[in-house]
mmCIF file of C-alpha atoms in Angstrom:
data_model
loop_
_atom_site.group_PDB
_atom_site.id
_atom_site.type_symbol
_atom_site.label_atom_id
_atom_site.label_comp_id
_atom_site.label_asym_id
_atom_site.label_seq_id
_atom_site.Cartn_x
_atom_site.Cartn_y
_atom_site.Cartn_z
ATOM 1 C CA MET A 1152 1.527 -3.537 21.648
ATOM 2 C CA SER A 1153 -0.961 -6.257 22.481
ATOM 3 C CA GLU A 1154 -4.475 -5.035 23.058
ATOM 4 C CA ALA A 1155 -7.790 -6.796 23.524
ATOM 5 C CA LEU A 1156 -9.607 -4.969 20.733
ATOM 6 C CA PRO A 1157 -8.145 -4.191 17.322
ATOM 7 C CA ARG A 1158 -7.708 -0.572 16.360
ATOM 8 C CA THR A 1159 -9.206 0.456 13.040
ATOM 9 C CA ASP A 1160 -9.422 3.684 11.122
ATOM 10 C CA ARG A 1161 -10.628 4.618 7.623
ATOM 11 C CA LEU A 1162 -10.317 7.546 5.284
ATOM 12 C CA THR A 1163 -12.372 8.081 2.126
ATOM 13 C CA LEU A 1164 -10.591 10.091 -0.553
ATOM 14 C CA ALA A 1165 -11.638 11.478 -3.917
ATOM 15 C CA ASP A 1166 -9.913 9.630 -6.733
ATOM 16 C CA THR A 1167 -7.511 12.481 -7.561
ATOM 17 C CA PRO A 1168 -3.708 12.647 -7.889
ATOM 18 C CA ASN A 1169 -3.287 14.452 -4.547
ATOM 19 C CA ALA A 1170 -5.122 11.603 -2.772
ATOM 20 C CA VAL A 1171 -1.868 9.645 -2.508
ATOM 21 C CA ALA A 1172 -0.168 12.399 -0.495
ATOM 22 C CA TRP A 1173 -3.218 12.735 1.771
ATOM 23 C CA ALA A 1174 -3.321 8.953 2.273
ATOM 24 C CA ARG A 1175 0.358 8.885 3.302
ATOM 25 C CA ARG A 1176 -0.098 11.778 5.725
ATOM 26 C CA TYR A 1177 -3.191 10.187 7.253
ATOM 27 C CA ALA A 1178 -1.494 6.796 7.662
ATOM 28 C CA SER A 1179 1.575 8.325 9.297
ATOM 29 C CA ASP A 1180 -0.535 10.368 11.721
ATOM 30 C CA VAL A 1181 -2.748 7.437 12.722
ATOM 31 C CA LEU A 1182 0.097 4.935 13.097
ATOM 32 C CA LEU A 1183 2.240 7.315 15.149
ATOM 33 C CA ARG A 1184 -0.774 8.044 17.383
ATOM 34 C CA TRP A 1185 -1.181 4.278 17.878
ATOM 35 C CA GLY A 1186 2.477 3.975 18.899
ATOM 36 C CA VAL A 1187 3.556 1.852 15.920
ATOM 37 C CA PRO A 1188 7.378 1.643 15.620
ATOM 38 C CA ASP A 1189 9.001 4.114 13.212
ATOM 39 C CA GLY A 1190 10.362 1.400 10.891
ATOM 40 C CA VAL A 1191 6.901 -0.107 10.468
ATOM 41 C CA VAL A 1192 5.395 3.358 9.892
ATOM 42 C CA GLU A 1193 7.945 3.976 7.131
ATOM 43 C CA THR A 1194 7.127 0.661 5.459
ATOM 44 C CA ALA A 1195 3.380 1.267 5.837
ATOM 45 C CA HIS A 1196 3.939 4.700 4.272
ATOM 46 C CA LEU A 1197 5.410 3.009 1.194
ATOM 47 C CA LEU A 1198 2.638 0.407 1.026
ATOM 48 C CA VAL A 1199 -0.057 3.081 1.329
ATOM 49 C CA SER A 1200 1.601 5.017 -1.509
ATOM 50 C CA GLU A 1201 1.810 2.016 -3.803
ATOM 51 C CA LEU A 1202 -1.672 0.649 -3.123
ATOM 52 C CA THR A 1203 -3.375 4.057 -3.333
ATOM 53 C CA THR A 1204 -1.486 4.958 -6.509
ATOM 54 C CA ASN A 1205 -2.570 1.676 -8.103
ATOM 55 C CA ALA A 1206 -6.193 2.225 -7.066
ATOM 56 C CA ILE A 1207 -6.208 5.673 -8.665
ATOM 57 C CA ARG A 1208 -4.046 5.008 -11.721
ATOM 58 C CA HIS A 1209 -5.663 1.771 -12.819
ATOM 59 C CA ALA A 1210 -9.310 2.487 -12.001
ATOM 60 C CA ARG A 1211 -11.579 1.949 -14.965
ATOM 61 C CA PRO A 1212 -12.895 5.296 -16.302
ATOM 62 C CA GLU A 1213 -16.489 5.737 -17.364
ATOM 63 C CA PRO A 1214 -16.848 4.818 -21.052
ATOM 64 C CA GLY A 1215 -16.931 7.814 -23.366
ATOM 65 C CA ILE A 1216 -16.563 10.440 -20.623
ATOM 66 C CA SER A 1217 -13.326 12.239 -19.915
ATOM 67 C CA PRO A 1218 -12.329 12.009 -16.233
ATOM 68 C CA TYR A 1219 -11.892 15.810 -16.374
ATOM 69 C CA SER A 1220 -15.438 16.444 -17.610
ATOM 70 C CA PRO A 1221 -18.031 17.829 -15.168
ATOM 71 C CA LEU A 1222 -20.218 14.909 -16.348
ATOM 72 C CA SER A 1223 -17.745 12.422 -14.898
ATOM 73 C CA ARG A 1224 -18.835 11.172 -11.495
ATOM 74 C CA VAL A 1225 -16.422 11.485 -8.622
ATOM 75 C CA ARG A 1226 -14.898 8.145 -7.728
ATOM 76 C CA THR A 1227 -13.420 7.403 -4.340
ATOM 77 C CA VAL A 1228 -10.843 5.154 -2.760
ATOM 78 C CA ILE A 1229 -10.983 4.109 0.876
ATOM 79 C CA LEU A 1230 -7.834 3.618 2.904
ATOM 80 C CA GLY A 1231 -8.204 1.415 5.954
ATOM 81 C CA LEU A 1232 -5.740 0.643 8.726
ATOM 82 C CA ARG A 1233 -6.204 -2.181 11.223
ATOM 83 C CA LEU A 1234 -3.876 -2.937 14.112
ATOM 84 C CA ALA A 1235 -4.481 -6.193 15.985
ATOM 85 C CA GLY A 1236 -1.813 -7.658 18.247
ATOM 86 C CA ASP A 1237 1.459 -7.642 16.316
ATOM 87 C CA GLN A 1238 -0.222 -7.335 12.901
ATOM 88 C CA LEU A 1239 -0.932 -4.204 10.865
ATOM 89 C CA LEU A 1240 -3.198 -4.407 7.835
ATOM 90 C CA VAL A 1241 -3.226 -1.712 5.169
ATOM 91 C CA LEU A 1242 -6.359 -1.949 2.996
ATOM 92 C CA VAL A 1243 -7.264 0.101 -0.082
ATOM 93 C CA GLU A 1244 -10.722 -0.203 -1.613
ATOM 94 C CA ASP A 1245 -11.582 1.021 -5.094
ATOM 95 C CA GLY A 1246 -14.465 0.613 -7.526
ATOM 96 C CA ASP A 1247 -12.530 -1.329 -10.169
ATOM 97 C CA PRO A 1248 -13.446 -5.038 -10.254
ATOM 98 C CA ARG A 1249 -10.243 -6.069 -12.075
ATOM 99 C CA PRO A 1250 -7.725 -7.883 -9.856
ATOM 100 C CA PRO A 1251 -4.264 -6.385 -9.335
ATOM 101 C CA VAL A 1252 -1.474 -7.804 -11.497
ATOM 102 C CA VAL A 1253 2.205 -8.054 -10.572
ATOM 103 C CA ARG A 1254 4.146 -6.961 -13.660
ATOM 104 C CA GLU A 1255 7.622 -8.014 -14.687
ATOM 105 C CA THR A 1256 9.825 -4.904 -14.861
ATOM 106 C CA GLY A 1257 13.478 -4.255 -15.469
ATOM 107 C CA ALA A 1258 15.790 -2.568 -12.967
ATOM 108 C CA GLU A 1259 15.662 0.739 -14.879
ATOM 109 C CA ALA A 1260 11.875 0.857 -15.407
ATOM 110 C CA THR A 1261 10.236 4.060 -14.170
ATOM 111 C CA GLU A 1262 6.879 2.474 -13.330
ATOM 112 C CA GLY A 1263 5.196 -0.884 -12.850
ATOM 113 C CA ARG A 1264 6.990 -1.894 -9.663
ATOM 114 C CA GLY A 1265 4.220 -1.167 -7.167
ATOM 115 C CA LEU A 1266 3.061 -4.689 -6.399
ATOM 116 C CA PHE A 1267 6.616 -6.004 -6.683
ATOM 117 C CA LEU A 1268 7.534 -3.674 -3.799
ATOM 118 C CA VAL A 1269 4.377 -4.583 -1.892
ATOM 119 C CA THR A 1270 5.364 -8.253 -2.213
ATOM 120 C CA ALA A 1271 8.894 -7.542 -1.012
ATOM 121 C CA MET A 1272 7.994 -5.297 1.920
ATOM 122 C CA SER A 1273 4.912 -6.977 3.375
ATOM 123 C CA ARG A 1274 4.537 -10.253 5.221
ATOM 124 C CA ASN A 1275 1.650 -11.102 2.917
ATOM 125 C CA TRP A 1276 -0.750 -9.332 0.556
ATOM 126 C CA GLY A 1277 -3.806 -10.110 -1.514
ATOM 127 C CA TYR A 1278 -7.187 -8.853 -2.624
ATOM 128 C CA TYR A 1279 -10.841 -9.752 -2.331
ATOM 129 C CA PHE A 1280 -14.196 -8.614 -3.641
ATOM 130 C CA PRO A 1281 -16.380 -7.229 -0.836
ATOM 131 C CA GLY A 1282 -19.620 -8.139 -2.616
ATOM 132 C CA ARG A 1283 -21.631 -5.135 -1.439
ATOM 133 C CA GLN A 1284 -20.687 -3.116 -4.535
ATOM 134 C CA PRO A 1285 -18.452 -3.423 -7.586
ATOM 135 C CA GLY A 1286 -14.771 -3.176 -6.842
ATOM 136 C CA LYS A 1287 -12.095 -4.798 -4.752
ATOM 137 C CA ILE A 1288 -10.035 -4.387 -1.625
ATOM 138 C CA VAL A 1289 -6.271 -4.850 -1.883
ATOM 139 C CA TRP A 1290 -4.535 -5.487 1.431
ATOM 140 C CA ALA A 1291 -0.999 -5.832 2.737
ATOM 141 C CA GLU A 1292 0.029 -7.226 6.116
ATOM 142 C CA LEU A 1293 2.967 -6.069 8.219
ATOM 143 C CA SER A 1294 4.320 -7.537 11.426
ATOM 144 C CA LEU A 1295 5.293 -5.193 14.227
ATOM 145 C CA ARG A 1296 7.944 -7.688 15.354
ATOM 146 C CA LEU A 1297 9.987 -7.712 12.135
ATOM 147 C CA PRO A 1298 12.326 -5.007 10.873
ATOM 148 C CA HIS A 1299 10.608 -3.239 7.993
ATOM 149 C CA GLY A 1300 11.946 -0.834 5.442
ATOM 150 C CA TYR A 1301 15.591 -1.711 6.013
ATOM 151 C CA PRO A 1302 17.193 -4.084 3.512
ATOM 152 C CA ASP A 1303 19.579 -6.786 4.645
ATOM 153 C CA GLU A 1304 22.690 -5.527 2.835
ATOM 154 C CA GLU A 1305 24.458 -8.894 2.803
ATOM 155 C CA LYS A 1306 21.590 -10.747 1.185
ATOM 156 C CA GLY A 1307 20.287 -7.931 -1.033
ATOM 157 C CA ARG A 1308 16.725 -8.457 0.142
ATOM 158 C CA PHE A 1309 14.460 -7.498 2.984
ATOM 159 C CA ALA A 1310 15.192 -9.473 6.113
ATOM 160 C CA THR A 1311 12.331 -11.693 7.232
ATOM 161 C CA VAL A 1312 11.938 -14.422 9.809
ATOM 162 C CA GLY A 1313 10.909 -17.873 8.625
ATOM 163 C CA GLU A 1314 9.959 -16.845 5.097
ATOM 164 C CA GLN A 1315 11.618 -17.046 1.736
ATOM 165 C CA ARG A 1316 11.292 -13.845 -0.228
ATOM 166 C CA GLU A 1317 12.068 -12.841 -3.752
ATOM 167 C CA GLN A 1318 15.434 -11.154 -4.205
ATOM 168 C CA VAL A 1319 15.001 -7.372 -4.188
ATOM 169 C CA PRO A 1320 17.889 -5.270 -5.459
ATOM 170 C CA THR A 1321 18.999 -2.966 -2.647
ATOM 171 C CA ALA A 1322 19.560 -0.095 -5.093
ATOM 172 C CA LEU A 1323 15.947 -0.371 -6.311
ATOM 173 C CA VAL A 1324 14.560 -0.179 -2.797
ATOM 174 C CA ALA A 1325 16.866 2.706 -1.882
ATOM 175 C CA ARG A 1326 15.808 4.710 -4.987
ATOM 176 C CA THR A 1327 12.150 4.091 -4.207
ATOM 177 C CA LEU A 1328 12.455 5.150 -0.563
ATOM 178 C CA LEU A 1329 14.396 8.285 -1.529
ATOM 179 C CA GLY A 1330 11.765 9.150 -4.107
ATOM 180 C CA LEU A 1331 9.009 8.816 -1.504
ATOM 181 C CA ARG A 1332 10.851 11.031 0.953
ATOM 182 C CA GLU A 1333 11.058 13.748 -1.712
ATOM 183 C CA LEU A 1334 7.280 13.763 -2.237
#
């Protein structure tokens, strides 16, 4: 999978609830076209879901205007994919200048695990402010050489090479992946 030039692709979506499903479909189509291994595509699918959901759910609404009002301006999120060598970057840009926050959640919580899963399933992640307009870009990095999306049953965490990772309950990951497959 080594190539001289990186492959990049972007999709701009309206900030609506169905944007997450469109982002997942787009990412799967692009990554399969690029020949990315199925396990990495599945993990990228999860990361795209979590990052896009966060961008839509936590975006700051316009003060005093209902997001359902015709006076509310349409906001967008931009999903970017970049494949260079053995590295895949998933990037989600939104107009909210607040940084993402990893929340502490219990095993039975129904929400608030997005960045916890991003931390567990990516090689690295972060955010930056592009400077050309208000907002931020949240990114997650995957390696094409590592197994992704398949927990190491003995250790109860995602297998990685040369990195220490936070313990991730296997049941939590399994429930999340099953929930995504049902969408």
